[in-house]
Amino acid sequence: MATTPSRRRAPSMDPDSRREMIVRAALPLVIEHGSAVTTRQIAQAAGIGEGTIFRVFADKDELLDACLAEALSPATALTELALVSTDQPLPARLTEAAAALHAHLDRIGAVVGALHATGGRERTGRPGSAGGPPDRAAGFAPVQAALAELFEPERELLRVSAEQAASVFLGMLFFQARRPASGDESTELSVEELVDLFLHGALSQPVEN
C-alpha cells in the first residue's frame, strides 16, 4: 500500500525575518499592481499561506507601508557604494557609483509611481501607522556621505569640498532620474556622459573673457 509522503514544513522564522521575506516578495508585485495588489498574490509569490502575512502585518496597508519604506531605504545603495574601489580613476568610480544610485532611484520611482497611480500615494503617515512618513532627505544623507568618500583621493584637486562635490553630483543624478523621458535620444545622457559633463563641464575649451 503506497503511503502519501508527508509535507515538509517551511523552516520557522522570527517575525522580523518573516516581514523582510514578505516585503521582498511583495515589492515586484507592488511595482506591477500598485495598491491594487492582493495579499493572496503576495502570499503566492512568497510561497506562504495568506494568513501568515497577517501574523506579522496588521493589514495590507501596513504591508504597503513596509514596501514603501524598503524602497526608500538606502541600504542596498550604500552597500554597493562601499564596494566601489578607490584604486580606480575618479571617472570610473563615479560611473560605478552612478549606476548603483540610478538603480536605487529607479526603484523608488517605480514603487512611489505605482502607489500614486492606484490611489496609494500617501500610505505612510496614515493614522495608526508606525514610524510616520519617512524622511527622504535624511535617507539621502548617508548616500551623500558615502559618495563624498569617493572624492577623497582627489580632495586636493577639487575646486569645492568633497561633500559639496558629492551633493552636486547626487543632485544631477536625482534630476536626471526624475525628468520625464523626452523621446529624443539626442538629449539623453548616458552615465558615462553625465560623469564626463560633471567633471569637465559643458565647454570643450575655456571661454576667453
PDB file of C-alpha atoms in Angstrom:
ATOM      1  CA  MET A   1       0.000   0.000   0.000  1.00  0.00           C
ATOM      2  CA  ALA A   2       1.505   3.282  -1.121  1.00  0.00           C
ATOM      3  CA  THR A   3       1.900   5.943   1.504  1.00  0.00           C
ATOM      4  CA  THR A   4       1.453   9.621   0.866  1.00  0.00           C
ATOM      5  CA  PRO A   5       4.738  11.453   1.525  1.00  0.00           C
ATOM      6  CA  SER A   6       4.456  13.876   4.397  1.00  0.00           C
ATOM      7  CA  ARG A   7       4.736  17.566   3.551  1.00  0.00           C
ATOM      8  CA  ARG A   8       7.779  19.304   4.923  1.00  0.00           C
ATOM      9  CA  ARG A   9       7.054  22.421   6.908  1.00  0.00           C
ATOM     10  CA  ALA A  10       8.863  25.599   5.954  1.00  0.00           C
ATOM     11  CA  PRO A  11      11.638  26.487   8.400  1.00  0.00           C
ATOM     12  CA  SER A  12      10.474  28.780  11.161  1.00  0.00           C
ATOM     13  CA  MET A  13      11.478  32.440  11.069  1.00  0.00           C
ATOM     14  CA  ASP A  14      11.483  35.165  13.632  1.00  0.00           C
ATOM     15  CA  PRO A  15       8.903  37.926  12.933  1.00  0.00           C
ATOM     16  CA  ASP A  16      11.458  40.404  11.560  1.00  0.00           C
ATOM     17  CA  SER A  17      12.877  37.851   9.102  1.00  0.00           C
ATOM     18  CA  ARG A  18       9.352  36.867   8.072  1.00  0.00           C
ATOM     19  CA  ARG A  19       8.427  40.512   7.457  1.00  0.00           C
ATOM     20  CA  GLU A  20      11.579  41.031   5.397  1.00  0.00           C
ATOM     21  CA  MET A  21      10.877  37.937   3.285  1.00  0.00           C
ATOM     22  CA  ILE A  22       7.281  39.006   2.624  1.00  0.00           C
ATOM     23  CA  VAL A  23       8.318  42.551   1.670  1.00  0.00           C
ATOM     24  CA  ARG A  24      10.928  41.213  -0.768  1.00  0.00           C
ATOM     25  CA  ALA A  25       8.275  39.060  -2.424  1.00  0.00           C
ATOM     26  CA  ALA A  26       5.738  41.904  -2.441  1.00  0.00           C
ATOM     27  CA  LEU A  27       7.892  44.668  -3.968  1.00  0.00           C
ATOM     28  CA  PRO A  28       7.782  43.445  -7.612  1.00  0.00           C
ATOM     29  CA  LEU A  29       4.020  42.994  -7.297  1.00  0.00           C
ATOM     30  CA  VAL A  30       3.587  46.486  -5.827  1.00  0.00           C
ATOM     31  CA  ILE A  31       5.546  47.896  -8.770  1.00  0.00           C
ATOM     32  CA  GLU A  32       3.278  45.973 -11.161  1.00  0.00           C
ATOM     33  CA  HIS A  33      -0.108  46.456  -9.481  1.00  0.00           C
ATOM     34  CA  GLY A  34       0.332  49.323  -7.021  1.00  0.00           C
ATOM     35  CA  SER A  35      -2.057  49.320  -4.072  1.00  0.00           C
ATOM     36  CA  ALA A  36      -4.392  47.034  -6.053  1.00  0.00           C
ATOM     37  CA  VAL A  37      -2.123  44.061  -5.329  1.00  0.00           C
ATOM     38  CA  THR A  38      -3.838  41.447  -3.200  1.00  0.00           C
ATOM     39  CA  THR A  39      -2.463  39.638  -0.178  1.00  0.00           C
ATOM     40  CA  ARG A  40      -3.289  36.386  -1.992  1.00  0.00           C
ATOM     41  CA  GLN A  41      -0.914  37.365  -4.815  1.00  0.00           C
ATOM     42  CA  ILE A  42       1.772  38.298  -2.313  1.00  0.00           C
ATOM     43  CA  ALA A  43       1.347  35.050  -0.385  1.00  0.00           C
ATOM     44  CA  GLN A  44       1.676  33.006  -3.579  1.00  0.00           C
ATOM     45  CA  ALA A  45       4.826  34.896  -4.575  1.00  0.00           C
ATOM     46  CA  ALA A  46       6.305  34.333  -1.105  1.00  0.00           C
ATOM     47  CA  GLY A  47       5.313  30.660  -1.042  1.00  0.00           C
ATOM     48  CA  ILE A  48       3.324  31.024   2.173  1.00  0.00           C
ATOM     49  CA  GLY A  49      -0.267  30.892   3.283  1.00  0.00           C
ATOM     50  CA  GLU A  50      -2.200  34.145   3.134  1.00  0.00           C
ATOM     51  CA  GLY A  51      -2.811  34.002   6.868  1.00  0.00           C
ATOM     52  CA  THR A  52       0.945  34.119   7.511  1.00  0.00           C
ATOM     53  CA  ILE A  53       1.003  37.706   6.230  1.00  0.00           C
ATOM     54  CA  PHE A  54      -1.426  38.773   8.943  1.00  0.00           C
ATOM     55  CA  ARG A  55       0.710  37.230  11.666  1.00  0.00           C
ATOM     56  CA  VAL A  56       3.347  39.911  11.072  1.00  0.00           C
ATOM     57  CA  PHE A  57       1.329  42.739   9.432  1.00  0.00           C
ATOM     58  CA  ALA A  58      -1.867  44.179  10.871  1.00  0.00           C
ATOM     59  CA  ASP A  59      -3.371  44.621   7.388  1.00  0.00           C
ATOM     60  CA  LYS A  60      -2.452  45.169   3.746  1.00  0.00           C
ATOM     61  CA  ASP A  61      -1.944  48.886   4.307  1.00  0.00           C
ATOM     62  CA  GLU A  62       0.778  48.182   6.860  1.00  0.00           C
ATOM     63  CA  LEU A  63       2.445  45.824   4.381  1.00  0.00           C
ATOM     64  CA  LEU A  64       2.337  48.515   1.687  1.00  0.00           C
ATOM     65  CA  ASP A  65       3.860  50.970   4.179  1.00  0.00           C
ATOM     66  CA  ALA A  66       6.706  48.497   4.734  1.00  0.00           C
ATOM     67  CA  CYS A  67       7.225  48.101   0.975  1.00  0.00           C
ATOM     68  CA  LEU A  68       7.478  51.870   0.522  1.00  0.00           C
ATOM     69  CA  ALA A  69       9.895  52.138   3.443  1.00  0.00           C
ATOM     70  CA  GLU A  70      12.040  49.379   1.934  1.00  0.00           C
ATOM     71  CA  ALA A  71      12.088  51.120  -1.454  1.00  0.00           C
ATOM     72  CA  LEU A  72      13.190  54.377   0.175  1.00  0.00           C
ATOM     73  CA  SER A  73      15.855  52.683   2.300  1.00  0.00           C
ATOM     74  CA  PRO A  74      19.387  53.433   1.000  1.00  0.00           C
ATOM     75  CA  ALA A  75      20.826  50.212   2.485  1.00  0.00           C
ATOM     76  CA  THR A  76      21.428  48.426  -0.831  1.00  0.00           C
ATOM     77  CA  ALA A  77      22.862  51.544  -2.481  1.00  0.00           C
ATOM     78  CA  LEU A  78      25.207  52.091   0.472  1.00  0.00           C
ATOM     79  CA  THR A  79      26.444  48.505   0.224  1.00  0.00           C
ATOM     80  CA  GLU A  80      27.206  48.948  -3.477  1.00  0.00           C
ATOM     81  CA  LEU A  81      28.917  52.308  -2.926  1.00  0.00           C
ATOM     82  CA  ALA A  82      31.121  50.708  -0.271  1.00  0.00           C
ATOM     83  CA  LEU A  83      32.277  48.180  -2.875  1.00  0.00           C
ATOM     84  CA  VAL A  84      33.494  50.851  -5.322  1.00  0.00           C
ATOM     85  CA  SER A  85      37.279  50.687  -5.257  1.00  0.00           C
ATOM     86  CA  THR A  86      39.104  53.991  -4.743  1.00  0.00           C
ATOM     87  CA  ASP A  87      42.056  52.456  -6.618  1.00  0.00           C
ATOM     88  CA  GLN A  88      40.170  53.205  -9.834  1.00  0.00           C
ATOM     89  CA  PRO A  89      40.413  56.574 -11.587  1.00  0.00           C
ATOM     90  CA  LEU A  90      37.767  59.048 -10.411  1.00  0.00           C
ATOM     91  CA  PRO A  91      35.661  58.824 -13.624  1.00  0.00           C
ATOM     92  CA  ALA A  92      35.411  55.044 -13.238  1.00  0.00           C
ATOM     93  CA  ARG A  93      34.496  55.415  -9.563  1.00  0.00           C
ATOM     94  CA  LEU A  94      31.729  57.901 -10.303  1.00  0.00           C
ATOM     95  CA  THR A  95      30.395  55.842 -13.211  1.00  0.00           C
ATOM     96  CA  GLU A  96      30.098  52.781 -10.991  1.00  0.00           C
ATOM     97  CA  ALA A  97      28.512  54.826  -8.208  1.00  0.00           C
ATOM     98  CA  ALA A  98      26.075  56.481 -10.609  1.00  0.00           C
ATOM     99  CA  ALA A  99      24.903  53.105 -11.922  1.00  0.00           C
ATOM    100  CA  ALA A 100      24.182  51.927  -8.365  1.00  0.00           C
ATOM    101  CA  LEU A 101      22.355  55.135  -7.485  1.00  0.00           C
ATOM    102  CA  HIS A 102      20.339  55.089 -10.704  1.00  0.00           C
ATOM    103  CA  ALA A 103      19.078  51.616  -9.772  1.00  0.00           C
ATOM    104  CA  HIS A 104      18.135  52.900  -6.301  1.00  0.00           C
ATOM    105  CA  LEU A 105      16.308  55.945  -7.678  1.00  0.00           C
ATOM    106  CA  ASP A 106      14.566  53.846 -10.338  1.00  0.00           C
ATOM    107  CA  ARG A 107      13.200  51.510  -7.664  1.00  0.00           C
ATOM    108  CA  ILE A 108      11.942  54.447  -5.592  1.00  0.00           C
ATOM    109  CA  GLY A 109      10.259  55.907  -8.667  1.00  0.00           C
ATOM    110  CA  ALA A 110       8.679  52.596  -9.633  1.00  0.00           C
ATOM    111  CA  VAL A 111       7.182  51.932  -6.185  1.00  0.00           C
ATOM    112  CA  VAL A 112       6.053  55.507  -5.490  1.00  0.00           C
ATOM    113  CA  GLY A 113       4.690  55.857  -9.024  1.00  0.00           C
ATOM    114  CA  ALA A 114       2.726  52.611  -8.822  1.00  0.00           C
ATOM    115  CA  LEU A 115       1.185  53.542  -5.465  1.00  0.00           C
ATOM    116  CA  HIS A 116       0.358  57.066  -6.662  1.00  0.00           C
ATOM    117  CA  ALA A 117      -1.277  55.749  -9.845  1.00  0.00           C
ATOM    118  CA  THR A 118      -3.546  53.449  -7.838  1.00  0.00           C
ATOM    119  CA  GLY A 119      -4.525  55.922  -5.145  1.00  0.00           C
ATOM    120  CA  GLY A 120      -1.957  54.871  -2.570  1.00  0.00           C
ATOM    121  CA  ARG A 121       0.449  57.815  -2.734  1.00  0.00           C
ATOM    122  CA  GLU A 122       0.153  58.830   0.924  1.00  0.00           C
ATOM    123  CA  ARG A 123       0.368  55.413   2.506  1.00  0.00           C
ATOM    124  CA  THR A 124       2.939  56.208   5.155  1.00  0.00           C
ATOM    125  CA  GLY A 125       1.838  58.504   7.928  1.00  0.00           C
ATOM    126  CA  ARG A 126      -1.773  57.270   7.854  1.00  0.00           C
ATOM    127  CA  PRO A 127      -3.440  57.108  11.259  1.00  0.00           C
ATOM    128  CA  GLY A 128      -2.045  54.213  13.258  1.00  0.00           C
ATOM    129  CA  SER A 129       0.949  53.564  11.041  1.00  0.00           C
ATOM    130  CA  ALA A 130       4.228  53.094  12.858  1.00  0.00           C
ATOM    131  CA  GLY A 131       7.061  55.499  12.408  1.00  0.00           C
ATOM    132  CA  GLY A 132       5.237  58.169  10.458  1.00  0.00           C
ATOM    133  CA  PRO A 133       6.268  59.306   6.989  1.00  0.00           C
ATOM    134  CA  PRO A 134       9.879  58.554   6.000  1.00  0.00           C
ATOM    135  CA  ASP A 135      12.275  61.482   5.763  1.00  0.00           C
ATOM    136  CA  ARG A 136      13.637  61.273   2.221  1.00  0.00           C
ATOM    137  CA  ALA A 137      16.242  63.975   2.787  1.00  0.00           C
ATOM    138  CA  ALA A 138      17.545  62.145   5.845  1.00  0.00           C
ATOM    139  CA  GLY A 139      17.606  58.949   3.791  1.00  0.00           C
ATOM    140  CA  PHE A 140      19.930  60.524   1.245  1.00  0.00           C
ATOM    141  CA  ALA A 141      22.309  61.982   3.853  1.00  0.00           C
ATOM    142  CA  PRO A 142      24.268  58.717   4.278  1.00  0.00           C
ATOM    143  CA  VAL A 143      24.316  58.259   0.497  1.00  0.00           C
ATOM    144  CA  GLN A 144      25.862  61.712   0.087  1.00  0.00           C
ATOM    145  CA  ALA A 145      28.427  60.928   2.773  1.00  0.00           C
ATOM    146  CA  ALA A 146      29.361  57.638   1.081  1.00  0.00           C
ATOM    147  CA  LEU A 147      29.629  59.422  -2.264  1.00  0.00           C
ATOM    148  CA  ALA A 148      31.897  62.070  -0.722  1.00  0.00           C
ATOM    149  CA  GLU A 149      34.313  59.290   0.280  1.00  0.00           C
ATOM    150  CA  LEU A 150      34.820  58.502  -3.395  1.00  0.00           C
ATOM    151  CA  PHE A 151      36.152  62.030  -3.950  1.00  0.00           C
ATOM    152  CA  GLU A 152      38.642  61.836  -1.077  1.00  0.00           C
ATOM    153  CA  PRO A 153      41.709  60.710  -3.110  1.00  0.00           C
ATOM    154  CA  GLU A 154      41.329  63.865  -5.260  1.00  0.00           C
ATOM    155  CA  ARG A 155      40.418  66.221  -2.417  1.00  0.00           C
ATOM    156  CA  GLU A 156      43.416  68.498  -3.111  1.00  0.00           C
ATOM    157  CA  LEU A 157      42.399  68.813  -6.774  1.00  0.00           C
ATOM    158  CA  LEU A 158      38.766  69.723  -6.115  1.00  0.00           C
ATOM    159  CA  ARG A 159      37.531  73.302  -6.502  1.00  0.00           C
ATOM    160  CA  VAL A 160      34.984  72.613  -3.753  1.00  0.00           C
ATOM    161  CA  SER A 161      34.895  70.263  -0.777  1.00  0.00           C
ATOM    162  CA  ALA A 162      34.324  66.546  -1.310  1.00  0.00           C
ATOM    163  CA  GLU A 163      30.978  66.943   0.442  1.00  0.00           C
ATOM    164  CA  GLN A 164      29.905  69.747  -1.903  1.00  0.00           C
ATOM    165  CA  ALA A 165      31.040  67.786  -4.949  1.00  0.00           C
ATOM    166  CA  ALA A 166      29.029  64.782  -3.761  1.00  0.00           C
ATOM    167  CA  SER A 167      25.958  66.964  -3.180  1.00  0.00           C
ATOM    168  CA  VAL A 168      26.085  68.455  -6.688  1.00  0.00           C
ATOM    169  CA  PHE A 169      26.707  65.080  -8.324  1.00  0.00           C
ATOM    170  CA  LEU A 170      23.849  63.493  -6.411  1.00  0.00           C
ATOM    171  CA  GLY A 171      21.617  66.401  -7.439  1.00  0.00           C
ATOM    172  CA  MET A 172      22.443  65.794 -11.109  1.00  0.00           C
ATOM    173  CA  LEU A 173      21.615  62.109 -10.760  1.00  0.00           C
ATOM    174  CA  PHE A 174      18.379  62.879  -8.928  1.00  0.00           C
ATOM    175  CA  PHE A 175      17.293  65.427 -11.549  1.00  0.00           C
ATOM    176  CA  GLN A 176      18.048  63.058 -14.416  1.00  0.00           C
ATOM    177  CA  ALA A 177      16.124  60.249 -12.730  1.00  0.00           C
ATOM    178  CA  ARG A 178      13.049  62.452 -12.181  1.00  0.00           C
ATOM    179  CA  ARG A 179      12.890  64.206 -15.549  1.00  0.00           C
ATOM    180  CA  PRO A 180      10.294  62.755 -17.920  1.00  0.00           C
ATOM    181  CA  ALA A 181      11.596  60.919 -20.968  1.00  0.00           C
ATOM    182  CA  SER A 182      11.562  63.264 -23.948  1.00  0.00           C
ATOM    183  CA  GLY A 183      11.705  60.577 -26.613  1.00  0.00           C
ATOM    184  CA  ASP A 184      14.591  62.484 -28.185  1.00  0.00           C
ATOM    185  CA  GLU A 185      17.685  60.299 -27.821  1.00  0.00           C
ATOM    186  CA  SER A 186      19.926  63.257 -28.657  1.00  0.00           C
ATOM    187  CA  THR A 187      19.049  64.874 -25.323  1.00  0.00           C
ATOM    188  CA  GLU A 188      19.534  61.737 -23.205  1.00  0.00           C
ATOM    189  CA  LEU A 189      22.867  61.342 -21.419  1.00  0.00           C
ATOM    190  CA  SER A 190      24.449  58.011 -20.625  1.00  0.00           C
ATOM    191  CA  VAL A 191      26.001  57.506 -17.196  1.00  0.00           C
ATOM    192  CA  GLU A 192      29.448  57.954 -18.721  1.00  0.00           C
ATOM    193  CA  GLU A 193      28.411  61.185 -20.448  1.00  0.00           C
ATOM    194  CA  LEU A 194      26.872  62.522 -17.241  1.00  0.00           C
ATOM    195  CA  VAL A 195      30.077  61.826 -15.311  1.00  0.00           C
ATOM    196  CA  ASP A 196      32.157  63.480 -18.013  1.00  0.00           C
ATOM    197  CA  LEU A 197      29.904  66.544 -18.023  1.00  0.00           C
ATOM    198  CA  PHE A 198      30.138  66.775 -14.227  1.00  0.00           C
ATOM    199  CA  LEU A 199      33.930  66.508 -14.176  1.00  0.00           C
ATOM    200  CA  HIS A 200      34.778  68.670 -17.195  1.00  0.00           C
ATOM    201  CA  GLY A 201      31.792  70.980 -17.677  1.00  0.00           C
ATOM    202  CA  ALA A 202      29.756  71.788 -20.767  1.00  0.00           C
ATOM    203  CA  LEU A 203      32.552  73.600 -22.621  1.00  0.00           C
ATOM    204  CA  SER A 204      35.116  71.807 -24.738  1.00  0.00           C
ATOM    205  CA  GLN A 205      37.598  74.604 -24.074  1.00  0.00           C
ATOM    206  CA  PRO A 206      37.774  77.660 -21.814  1.00  0.00           C
ATOM    207  CA  VAL A 207      35.960  80.812 -22.925  1.00  0.00           C
ATOM    208  CA  GLU A 208      38.083  83.942 -23.094  1.00  0.00           C
ATOM    209  CA  ASN A 209      36.796  86.879 -21.067  1.00  0.00           C
TER     210      ASN A 209
END
